[in-house]
Coordinates of C-alpha atoms in Angstrom, one line a residue:
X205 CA 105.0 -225.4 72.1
X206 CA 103.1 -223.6 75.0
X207 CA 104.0 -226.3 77.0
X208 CA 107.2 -225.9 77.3
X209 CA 106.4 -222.3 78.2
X210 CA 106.0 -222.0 81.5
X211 CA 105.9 -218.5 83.1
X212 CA 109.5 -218.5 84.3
X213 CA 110.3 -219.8 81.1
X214 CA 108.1 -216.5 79.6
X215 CA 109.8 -213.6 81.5
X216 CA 113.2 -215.2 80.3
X217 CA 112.9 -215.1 77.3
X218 CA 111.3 -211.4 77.7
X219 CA 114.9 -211.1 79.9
X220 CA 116.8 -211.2 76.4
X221 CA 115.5 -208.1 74.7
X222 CA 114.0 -206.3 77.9
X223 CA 115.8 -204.4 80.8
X224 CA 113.7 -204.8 83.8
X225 CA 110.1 -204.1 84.2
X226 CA 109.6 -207.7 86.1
X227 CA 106.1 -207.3 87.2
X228 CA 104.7 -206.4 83.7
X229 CA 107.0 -209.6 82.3
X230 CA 105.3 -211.9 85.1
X231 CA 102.0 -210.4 84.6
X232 CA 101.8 -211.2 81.0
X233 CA 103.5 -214.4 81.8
X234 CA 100.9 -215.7 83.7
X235 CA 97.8 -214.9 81.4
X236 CA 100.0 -216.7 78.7
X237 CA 100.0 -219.8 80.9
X238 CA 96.6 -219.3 82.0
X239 CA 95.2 -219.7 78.7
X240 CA 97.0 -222.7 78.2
X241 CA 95.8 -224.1 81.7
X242 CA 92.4 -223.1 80.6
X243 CA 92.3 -225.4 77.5
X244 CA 93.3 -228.4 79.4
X245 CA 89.8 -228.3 81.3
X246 CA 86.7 -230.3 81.0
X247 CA 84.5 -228.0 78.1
X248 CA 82.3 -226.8 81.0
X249 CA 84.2 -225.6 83.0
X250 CA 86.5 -223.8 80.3
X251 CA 83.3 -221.9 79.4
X252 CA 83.1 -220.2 82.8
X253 CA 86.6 -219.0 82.9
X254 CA 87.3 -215.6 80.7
X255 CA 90.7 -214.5 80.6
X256 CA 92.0 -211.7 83.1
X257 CA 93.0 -208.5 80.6
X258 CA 96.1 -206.3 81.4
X259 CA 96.5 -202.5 81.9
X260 CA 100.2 -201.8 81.3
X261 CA 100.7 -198.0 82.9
X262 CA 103.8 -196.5 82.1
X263 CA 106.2 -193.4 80.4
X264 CA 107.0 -194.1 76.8
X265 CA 110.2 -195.8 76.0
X266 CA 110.2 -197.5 79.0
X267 CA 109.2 -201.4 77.6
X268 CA 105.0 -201.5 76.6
X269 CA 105.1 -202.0 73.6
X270 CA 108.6 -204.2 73.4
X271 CA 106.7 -206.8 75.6
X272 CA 103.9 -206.6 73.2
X273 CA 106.0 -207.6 70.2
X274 CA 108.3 -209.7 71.7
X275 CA 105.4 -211.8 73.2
X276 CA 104.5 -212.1 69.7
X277 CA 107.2 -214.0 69.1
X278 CA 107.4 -216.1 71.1
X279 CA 103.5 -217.8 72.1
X280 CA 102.2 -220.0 69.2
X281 CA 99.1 -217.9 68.8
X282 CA 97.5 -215.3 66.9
X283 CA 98.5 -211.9 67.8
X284 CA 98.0 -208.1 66.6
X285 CA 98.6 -204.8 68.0
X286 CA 96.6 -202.1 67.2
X287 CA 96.7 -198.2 68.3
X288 CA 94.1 -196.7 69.7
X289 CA 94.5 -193.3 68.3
X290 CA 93.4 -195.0 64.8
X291 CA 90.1 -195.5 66.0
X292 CA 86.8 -193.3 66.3
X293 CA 83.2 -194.6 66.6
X294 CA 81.7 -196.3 63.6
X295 CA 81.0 -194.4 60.4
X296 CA 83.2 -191.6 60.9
X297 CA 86.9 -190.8 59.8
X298 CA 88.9 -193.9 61.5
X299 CA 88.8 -197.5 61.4
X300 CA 85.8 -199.3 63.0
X301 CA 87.0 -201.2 66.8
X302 CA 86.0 -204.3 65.0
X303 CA 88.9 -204.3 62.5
X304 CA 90.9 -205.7 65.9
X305 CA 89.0 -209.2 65.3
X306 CA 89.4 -209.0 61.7
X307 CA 93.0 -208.2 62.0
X308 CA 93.6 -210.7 64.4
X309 CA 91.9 -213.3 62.2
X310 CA 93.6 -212.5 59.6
X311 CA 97.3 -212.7 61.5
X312 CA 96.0 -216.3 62.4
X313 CA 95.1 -217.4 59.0
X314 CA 98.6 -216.1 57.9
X315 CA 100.1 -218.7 60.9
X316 CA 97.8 -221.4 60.3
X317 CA 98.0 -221.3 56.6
X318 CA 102.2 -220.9 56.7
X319 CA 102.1 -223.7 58.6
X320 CA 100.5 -226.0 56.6
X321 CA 102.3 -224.9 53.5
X322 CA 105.7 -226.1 55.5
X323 CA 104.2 -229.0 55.7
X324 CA 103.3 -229.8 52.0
X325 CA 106.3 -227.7 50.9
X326 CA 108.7 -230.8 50.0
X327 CA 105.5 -232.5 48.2
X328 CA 105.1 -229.2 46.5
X329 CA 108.1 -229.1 45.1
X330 CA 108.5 -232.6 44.2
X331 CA 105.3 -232.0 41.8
X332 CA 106.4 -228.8 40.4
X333 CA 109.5 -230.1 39.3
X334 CA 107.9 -232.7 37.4
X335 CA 105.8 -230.4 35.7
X336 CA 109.0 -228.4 34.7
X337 CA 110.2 -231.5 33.4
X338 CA 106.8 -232.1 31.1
X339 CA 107.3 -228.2 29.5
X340 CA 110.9 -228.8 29.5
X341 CA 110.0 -232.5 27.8
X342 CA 107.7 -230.5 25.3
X343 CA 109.8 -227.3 24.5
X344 CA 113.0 -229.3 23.6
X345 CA 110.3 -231.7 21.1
X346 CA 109.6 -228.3 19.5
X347 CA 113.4 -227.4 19.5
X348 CA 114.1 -230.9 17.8
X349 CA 111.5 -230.6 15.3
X350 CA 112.2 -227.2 14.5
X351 CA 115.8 -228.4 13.8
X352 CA 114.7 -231.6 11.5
X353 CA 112.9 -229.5 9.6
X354 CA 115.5 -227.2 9.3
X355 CA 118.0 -229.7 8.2
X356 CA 115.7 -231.7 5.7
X357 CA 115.2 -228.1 3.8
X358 CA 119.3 -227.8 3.7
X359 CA 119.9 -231.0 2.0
X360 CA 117.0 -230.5 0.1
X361 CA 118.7 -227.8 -1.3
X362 CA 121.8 -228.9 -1.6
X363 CA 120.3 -232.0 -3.5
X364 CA 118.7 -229.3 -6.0
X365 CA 121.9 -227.7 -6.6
X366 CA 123.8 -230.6 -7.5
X367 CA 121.3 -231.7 -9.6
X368 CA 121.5 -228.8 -11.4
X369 CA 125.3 -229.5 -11.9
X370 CA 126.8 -226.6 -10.1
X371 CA 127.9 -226.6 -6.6
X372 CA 125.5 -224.6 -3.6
X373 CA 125.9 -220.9 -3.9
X374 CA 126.6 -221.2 -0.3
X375 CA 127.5 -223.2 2.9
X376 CA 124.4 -224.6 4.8
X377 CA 124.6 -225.7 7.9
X378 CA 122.6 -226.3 11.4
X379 CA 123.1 -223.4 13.7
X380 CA 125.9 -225.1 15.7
X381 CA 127.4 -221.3 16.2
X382 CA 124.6 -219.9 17.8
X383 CA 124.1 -223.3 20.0
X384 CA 128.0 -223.0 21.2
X385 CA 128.1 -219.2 22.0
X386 CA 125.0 -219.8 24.5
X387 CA 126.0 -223.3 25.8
X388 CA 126.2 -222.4 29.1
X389 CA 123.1 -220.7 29.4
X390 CA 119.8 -222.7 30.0
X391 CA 118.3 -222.0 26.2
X392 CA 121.8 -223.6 25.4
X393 CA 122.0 -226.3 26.8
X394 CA 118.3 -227.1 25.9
X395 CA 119.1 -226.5 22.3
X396 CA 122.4 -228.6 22.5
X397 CA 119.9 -231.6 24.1
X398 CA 117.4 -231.2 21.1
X399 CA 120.2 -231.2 18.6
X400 CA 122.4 -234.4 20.3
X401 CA 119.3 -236.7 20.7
X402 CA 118.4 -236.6 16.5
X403 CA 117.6 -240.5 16.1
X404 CA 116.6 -241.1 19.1
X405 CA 113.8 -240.0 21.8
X406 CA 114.9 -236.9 24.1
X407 CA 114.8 -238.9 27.0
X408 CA 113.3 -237.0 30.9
X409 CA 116.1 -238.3 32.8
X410 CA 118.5 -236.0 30.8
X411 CA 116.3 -233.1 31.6
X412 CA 115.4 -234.3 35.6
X413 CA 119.3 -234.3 35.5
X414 CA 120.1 -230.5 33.9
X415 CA 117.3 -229.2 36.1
X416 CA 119.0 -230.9 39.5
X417 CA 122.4 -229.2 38.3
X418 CA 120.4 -225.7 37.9
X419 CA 121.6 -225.6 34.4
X420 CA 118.3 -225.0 32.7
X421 CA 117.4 -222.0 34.9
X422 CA 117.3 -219.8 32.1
X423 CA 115.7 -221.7 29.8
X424 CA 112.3 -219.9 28.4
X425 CA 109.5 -222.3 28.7
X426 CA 105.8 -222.0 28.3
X427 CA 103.3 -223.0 32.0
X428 CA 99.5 -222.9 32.8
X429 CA 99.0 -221.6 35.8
X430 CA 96.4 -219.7 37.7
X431 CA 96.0 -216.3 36.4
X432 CA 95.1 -215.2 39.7
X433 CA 98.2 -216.8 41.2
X434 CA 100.4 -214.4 38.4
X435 CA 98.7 -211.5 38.9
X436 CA 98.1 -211.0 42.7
X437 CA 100.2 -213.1 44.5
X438 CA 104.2 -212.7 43.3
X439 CA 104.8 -210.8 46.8
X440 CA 106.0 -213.3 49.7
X441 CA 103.6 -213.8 52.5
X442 CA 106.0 -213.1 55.1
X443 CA 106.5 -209.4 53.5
X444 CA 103.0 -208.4 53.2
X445 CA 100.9 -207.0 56.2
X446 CA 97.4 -209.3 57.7
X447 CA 94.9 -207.0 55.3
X448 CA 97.2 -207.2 51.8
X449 CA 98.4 -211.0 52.6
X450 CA 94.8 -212.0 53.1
X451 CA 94.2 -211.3 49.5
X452 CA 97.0 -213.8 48.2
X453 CA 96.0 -216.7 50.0
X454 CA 95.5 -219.5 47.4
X455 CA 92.9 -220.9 49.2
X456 CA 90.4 -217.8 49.6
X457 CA 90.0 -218.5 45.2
X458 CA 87.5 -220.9 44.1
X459 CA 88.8 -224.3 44.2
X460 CA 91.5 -225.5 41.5
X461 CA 89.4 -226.7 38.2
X462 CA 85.9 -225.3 39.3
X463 CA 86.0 -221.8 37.4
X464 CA 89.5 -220.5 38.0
X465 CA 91.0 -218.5 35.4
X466 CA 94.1 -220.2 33.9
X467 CA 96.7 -218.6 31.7
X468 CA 99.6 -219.9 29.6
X469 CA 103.0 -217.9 30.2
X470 CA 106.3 -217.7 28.9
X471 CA 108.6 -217.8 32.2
X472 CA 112.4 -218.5 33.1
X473 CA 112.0 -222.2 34.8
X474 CA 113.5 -220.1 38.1
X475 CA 110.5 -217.9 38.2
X476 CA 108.3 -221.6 37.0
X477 CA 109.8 -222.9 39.9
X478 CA 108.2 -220.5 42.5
X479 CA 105.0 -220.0 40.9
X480 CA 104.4 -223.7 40.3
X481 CA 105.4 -224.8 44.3
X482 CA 102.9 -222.5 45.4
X483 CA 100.1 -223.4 43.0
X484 CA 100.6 -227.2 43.7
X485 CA 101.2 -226.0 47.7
X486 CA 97.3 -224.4 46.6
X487 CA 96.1 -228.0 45.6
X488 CA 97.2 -229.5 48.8
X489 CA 95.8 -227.6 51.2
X490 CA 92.4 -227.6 52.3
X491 CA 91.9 -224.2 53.0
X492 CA 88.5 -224.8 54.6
X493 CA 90.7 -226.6 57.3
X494 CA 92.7 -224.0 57.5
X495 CA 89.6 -221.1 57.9
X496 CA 88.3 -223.5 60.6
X497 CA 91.3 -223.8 62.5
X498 CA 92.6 -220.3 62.4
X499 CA 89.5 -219.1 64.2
X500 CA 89.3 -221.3 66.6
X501 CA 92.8 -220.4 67.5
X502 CA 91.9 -216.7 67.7
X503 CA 88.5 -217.8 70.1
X504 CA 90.9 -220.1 72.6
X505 CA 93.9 -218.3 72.3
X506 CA 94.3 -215.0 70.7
X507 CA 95.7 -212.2 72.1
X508 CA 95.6 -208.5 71.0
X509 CA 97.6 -205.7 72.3
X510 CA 96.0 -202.1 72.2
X511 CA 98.4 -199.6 72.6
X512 CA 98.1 -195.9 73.9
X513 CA 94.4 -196.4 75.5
X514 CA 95.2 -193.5 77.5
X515 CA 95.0 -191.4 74.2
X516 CA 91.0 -192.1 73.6
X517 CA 90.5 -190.8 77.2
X518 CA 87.7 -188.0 76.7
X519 CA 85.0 -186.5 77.6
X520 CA 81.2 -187.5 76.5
X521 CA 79.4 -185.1 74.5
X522 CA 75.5 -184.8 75.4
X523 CA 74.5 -183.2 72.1
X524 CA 74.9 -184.1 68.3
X525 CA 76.8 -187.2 67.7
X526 CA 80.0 -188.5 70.0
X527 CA 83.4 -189.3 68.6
X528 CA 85.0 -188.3 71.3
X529 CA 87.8 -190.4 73.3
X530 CA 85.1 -191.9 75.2
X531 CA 82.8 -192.8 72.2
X532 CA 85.3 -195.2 71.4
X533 CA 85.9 -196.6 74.6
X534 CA 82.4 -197.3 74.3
X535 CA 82.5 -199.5 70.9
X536 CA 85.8 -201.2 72.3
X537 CA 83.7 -202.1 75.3
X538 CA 81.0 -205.2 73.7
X539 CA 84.7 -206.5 71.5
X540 CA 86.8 -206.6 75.3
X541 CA 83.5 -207.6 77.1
X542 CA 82.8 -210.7 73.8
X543 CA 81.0 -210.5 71.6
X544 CA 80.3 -212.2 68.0
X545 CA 81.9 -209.8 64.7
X546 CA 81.3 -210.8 61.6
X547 CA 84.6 -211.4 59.3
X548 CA 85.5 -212.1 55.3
X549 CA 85.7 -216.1 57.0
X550 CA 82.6 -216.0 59.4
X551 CA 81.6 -215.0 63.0
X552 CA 84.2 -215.1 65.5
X553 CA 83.8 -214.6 69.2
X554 CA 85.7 -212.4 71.6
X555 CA 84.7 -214.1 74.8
X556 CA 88.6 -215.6 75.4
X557 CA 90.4 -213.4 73.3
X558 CA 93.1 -211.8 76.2
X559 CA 93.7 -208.1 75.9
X560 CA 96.6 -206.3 76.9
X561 CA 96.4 -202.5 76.8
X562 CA 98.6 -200.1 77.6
X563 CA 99.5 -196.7 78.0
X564 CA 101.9 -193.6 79.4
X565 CA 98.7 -191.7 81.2
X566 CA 100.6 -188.6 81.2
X567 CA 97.2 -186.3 81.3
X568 CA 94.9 -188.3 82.1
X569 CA 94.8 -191.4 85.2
X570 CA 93.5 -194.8 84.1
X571 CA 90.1 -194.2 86.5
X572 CA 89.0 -191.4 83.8
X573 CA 88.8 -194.7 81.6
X574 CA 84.5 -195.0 81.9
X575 CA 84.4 -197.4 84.7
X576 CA 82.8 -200.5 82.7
X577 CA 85.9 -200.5 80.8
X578 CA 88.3 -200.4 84.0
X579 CA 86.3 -203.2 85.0
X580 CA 87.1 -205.4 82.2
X581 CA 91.1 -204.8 82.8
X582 CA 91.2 -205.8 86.2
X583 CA 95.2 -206.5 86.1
X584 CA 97.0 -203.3 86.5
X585 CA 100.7 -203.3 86.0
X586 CA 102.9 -200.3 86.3
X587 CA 106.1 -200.1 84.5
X588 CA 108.9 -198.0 86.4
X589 CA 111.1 -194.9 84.9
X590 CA 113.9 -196.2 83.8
X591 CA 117.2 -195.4 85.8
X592 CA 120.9 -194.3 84.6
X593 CA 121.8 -197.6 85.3
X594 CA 119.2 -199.4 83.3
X595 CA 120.2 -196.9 80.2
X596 CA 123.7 -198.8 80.9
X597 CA 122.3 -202.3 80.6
X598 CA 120.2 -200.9 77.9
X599 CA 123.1 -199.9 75.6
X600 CA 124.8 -203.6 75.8
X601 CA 123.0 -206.5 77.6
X602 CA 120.4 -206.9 75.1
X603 CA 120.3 -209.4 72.3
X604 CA 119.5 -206.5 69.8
X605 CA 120.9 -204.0 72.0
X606 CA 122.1 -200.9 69.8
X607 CA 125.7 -201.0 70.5
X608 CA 125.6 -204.8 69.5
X609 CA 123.9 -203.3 66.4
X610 CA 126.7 -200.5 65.1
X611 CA 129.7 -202.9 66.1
X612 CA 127.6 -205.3 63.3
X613 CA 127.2 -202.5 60.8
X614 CA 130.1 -200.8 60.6
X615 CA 132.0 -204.5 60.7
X616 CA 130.3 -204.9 57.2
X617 CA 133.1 -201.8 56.1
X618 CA 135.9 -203.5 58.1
X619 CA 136.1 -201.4 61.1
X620 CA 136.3 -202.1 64.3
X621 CA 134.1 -200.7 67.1
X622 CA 134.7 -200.9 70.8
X623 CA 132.9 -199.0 73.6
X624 CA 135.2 -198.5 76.5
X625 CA 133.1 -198.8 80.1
X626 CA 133.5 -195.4 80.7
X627 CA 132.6 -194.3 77.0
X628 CA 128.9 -196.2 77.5
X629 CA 128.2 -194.7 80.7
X630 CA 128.8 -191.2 79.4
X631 CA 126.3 -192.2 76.5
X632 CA 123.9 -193.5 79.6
X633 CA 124.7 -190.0 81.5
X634 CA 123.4 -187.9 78.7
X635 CA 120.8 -189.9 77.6
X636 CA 119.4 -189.3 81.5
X637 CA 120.3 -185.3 81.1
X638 CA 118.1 -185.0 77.9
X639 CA 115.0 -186.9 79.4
X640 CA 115.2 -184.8 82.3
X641 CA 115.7 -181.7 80.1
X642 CA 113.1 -182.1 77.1
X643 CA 110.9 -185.2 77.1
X644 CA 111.1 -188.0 78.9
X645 CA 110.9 -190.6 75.7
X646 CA 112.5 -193.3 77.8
X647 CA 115.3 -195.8 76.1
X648 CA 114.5 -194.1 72.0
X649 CA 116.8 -191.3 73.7
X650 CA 119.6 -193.7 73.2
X651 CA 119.3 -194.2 69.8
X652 CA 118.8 -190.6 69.3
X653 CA 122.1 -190.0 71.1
X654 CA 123.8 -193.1 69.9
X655 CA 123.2 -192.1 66.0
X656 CA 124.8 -188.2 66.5
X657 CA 127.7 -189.8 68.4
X658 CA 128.7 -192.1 65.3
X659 CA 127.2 -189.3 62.5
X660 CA 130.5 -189.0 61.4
X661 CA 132.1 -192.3 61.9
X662 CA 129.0 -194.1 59.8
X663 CA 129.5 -191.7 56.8
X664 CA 133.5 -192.2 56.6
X665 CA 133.3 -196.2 57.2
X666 CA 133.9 -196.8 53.5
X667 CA 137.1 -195.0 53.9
X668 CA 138.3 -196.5 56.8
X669 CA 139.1 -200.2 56.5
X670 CA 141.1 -201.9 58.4
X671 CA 141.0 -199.2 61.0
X672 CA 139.7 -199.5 64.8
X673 CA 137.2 -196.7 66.5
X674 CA 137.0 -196.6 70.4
X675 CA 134.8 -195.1 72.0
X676 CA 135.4 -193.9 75.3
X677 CA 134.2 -191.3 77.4
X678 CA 136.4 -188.5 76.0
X679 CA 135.1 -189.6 72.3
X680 CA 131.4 -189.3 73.7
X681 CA 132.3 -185.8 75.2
X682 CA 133.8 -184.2 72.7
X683 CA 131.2 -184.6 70.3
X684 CA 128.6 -184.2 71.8
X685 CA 129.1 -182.1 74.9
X686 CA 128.6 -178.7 73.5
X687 CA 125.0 -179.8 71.8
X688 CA 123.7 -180.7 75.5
X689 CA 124.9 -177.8 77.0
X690 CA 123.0 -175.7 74.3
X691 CA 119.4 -176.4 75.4
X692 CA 118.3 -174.4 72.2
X693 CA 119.9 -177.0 69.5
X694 CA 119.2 -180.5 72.0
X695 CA 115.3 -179.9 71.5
X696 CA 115.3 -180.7 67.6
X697 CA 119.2 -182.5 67.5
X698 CA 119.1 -184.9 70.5

């Protein structure tokens, strides 16, 4: 809850993933805070206050855009980051600025809507399952019917034969055989149900009570569901990006029973399961509710991240049509300033949306920015070069931090992987050299670096269990010594 997050609380957390930078961490940390502070004023006064966007300034590799998504994870509130390289001015090659509030609206539907399908998800699942139980009811009736009828035609034959005094030409029998050899499968055990309960009524506790064991999950049964739900929405949510997931949310179809498609289908109860929860998790959720409430989290709260600003830093062009650097600047300029876009769920405004953006300014100084969009990031925070001693921290204090990564991977083959203190400084050391001797790219030099030194290591793991690789600063030297001294091989190796 935001809270609970108080700025200190903020930079902390940033503390885990991120080696230094503390003014960009307590910058950001305080326009988080602030737009919680902002919501708990009277409704006048809230409308006066706008939020305070950020210019991050700084080399690549150096943090930007790890702040961005770590940030991400850790405020409850919508959040996208966009580049600004993908943009030009509207109706040319490019995407249009506003696609940053329909991208961000989108991310908060995603939340809002996950959310309230955690919430219905038990319910969900408790109505599914009882659906499985009424096709599972209704297949194993066939299955016993099927049988009867089966049976009443063998002893109706074997009646005739006798009749006509002269034994059957041959043995008839149910199908016990082919009932036995699949017992343990789901069809199986179905069957063996239909067959057991002749003279009496298949009874839905017996099949509550298979299903609970998972001993039906292979059993073939026939469901109705929403044709749209089985043909556009068998991806997971969580694996889709805001554009493609916005299609499969249940809720953007008509409502359930006024004009949807449906379609019967012949599915594994497993795969009934999944496509059942989420049709039922469909019913349940008002997805009006959730359009509502997703942009009024993106109005109060959202926050969008635009990444290398310095790259759309041009010059204007005084004939034909501009789609220069500074054309763009020019359409971000109403969507930083607010505005209303209009999005697939309605207008949104941009008036509180914070913006963070940030960028190395290698060429080009953030005052070439046209000045009424330097006026509209007012927060400047610069983000320092990192030192051989941060490189050091880099490589090991992290939570994620690549050493920690390798020792996790290569334990997957059995082998052991320790970095001696001199061996990680040595990997610090030439990670320094080879941004003062190509380009400066900041901490990706380390896994650059970090990915030769183990080349060899990684691709004989499978080989080598059991066994336990150190690392030290001879290791580091020895392979890769020789490919920094050669200036000519580092620029496309390291």
């Amino acid at each position: 809850m935001m809270e609970d997050l108080t700025p200190r609380a903020i930079v902390q957390e940033l503390d885990k993933y991120i080696i230094g930078q503390t003014a960009a961490k307590r910058a950001v940390a305080v326009a988080l805070r602030n737009r919680y502070r902002r919501r708990m004023l009277p409704e006048q006064l809230r409308k006066e206050i706008t939020p305070k966007n950020i210019l991050m300034i700084g080399p690549t590799g150096v943090g930007k855009s790890e702040i961005a998504r770590r940030v991400a994870r850790v405020i409850d509130a919508p959040f996208v980051r966009v580049e600004a390289t993908k943009f030009t001015e509207v109706g040319y090659v490019g995407r249009d600025v506003d696609s940053i509030v329909h991208d961000l609206v989108e991310a908060s539907v995603n939340m809002v809507y996950e959310q309230k399908y955690h919430d219905v998800q038990a319910t969900a699942e408790d109505l599914a399952t009882e659906r499985i139980i009424g096709y599972l009811y209704q297949q194993a009736q066939r299955l016993r019917k099927h049988a009867t009828t089966r049976a009443a035609k063998a002893q109706q034959q074997v009646s005739v034969a006798m009749s006509g005094g002269g034994a059957a030409s041959g043995e008839v029998t149910r199908d016990e055989g082919s009932i036995s050899a699949s017992a343990n499968t789901g069809i199986g055990q179905l069957r063996a149900l239909a067959l057991a309960s002749e003279g009496r009524r298949i009874r839905r506790k017996d099949l509550a009570e298979l299903l609970k064991a998972q001993k039906l999950e292979d059993a073939i049964i026939e469901i109705e569901v929403n044709n749209d739900l089985v043909d556009n929405r068998d991806l997971d949510s969580t694996e889709l990006g805001a554009e493609e997931w916005s299609e499969s949310v249940p809720g953007s179809l008509p409502p359930f029973g006024a004009g949807v498609r449906r379609r019967r289908r012949e599915v594994p109860v497993r795969e009934a399961r999944r496509l059942l929860v989420r049709e039922e998790a469909a019913r349940l959720i008002d997805f009006d509710q959730v359009v509502d409430e997703a942009i009024q989290r993106v109005e109060e709260s959202g926050v969008s991240f635009i990444d290398e600003i310095d790259k759309i830093v041009g010059h204007h062009v005084d004939v034909g049509p501009d789609v220069s650097g500074e054309g763009v600047q020019r359409d971000l300029l109403p969507i930083v300033e607010g505005t209303t876009v209009m999005t697939r769920y309605g207008p949104v405004r941009t008036d509180f949306i914070l913006f963070i953006a940030a960028g190395a300014f290698y060429q080009h100084k953030p005052s070439d920015l046209i000045p009424e969009l330097q006026g509209r990031f007012p927060l400047r925070v610069e983000l320092a070069s990192l030192s051989l001693e941060d490189f050091h921290r880099i490589l090991v204090e992290p939570e994620n931090a690549i050493v920690k990564q390798y020792q996790a991977l290569l334990e997957t083959e059995g082998v052991e992987l320790e970095f001696t203190a001199d061996g990680l400084m040595e990997v610090a050391k030439m990670a320094c050299t080879m941004n003062e001797r190509l380009e400066n790219i900041g901490a990706r030099r380390l896994a650059t670096i970090v990915e030769q030194l183990l080349e060899e290591v990684s691709f004989e793991a499978p080989t080598m269990k059991g066994e336990k690789v150190v690392v030290d600063g001879e290791f580091v030297r020895q392979r890769l010594a020789k490919l920094v001294e050669d200036v000519d091989s580092s620029k496309y190796i390291l």
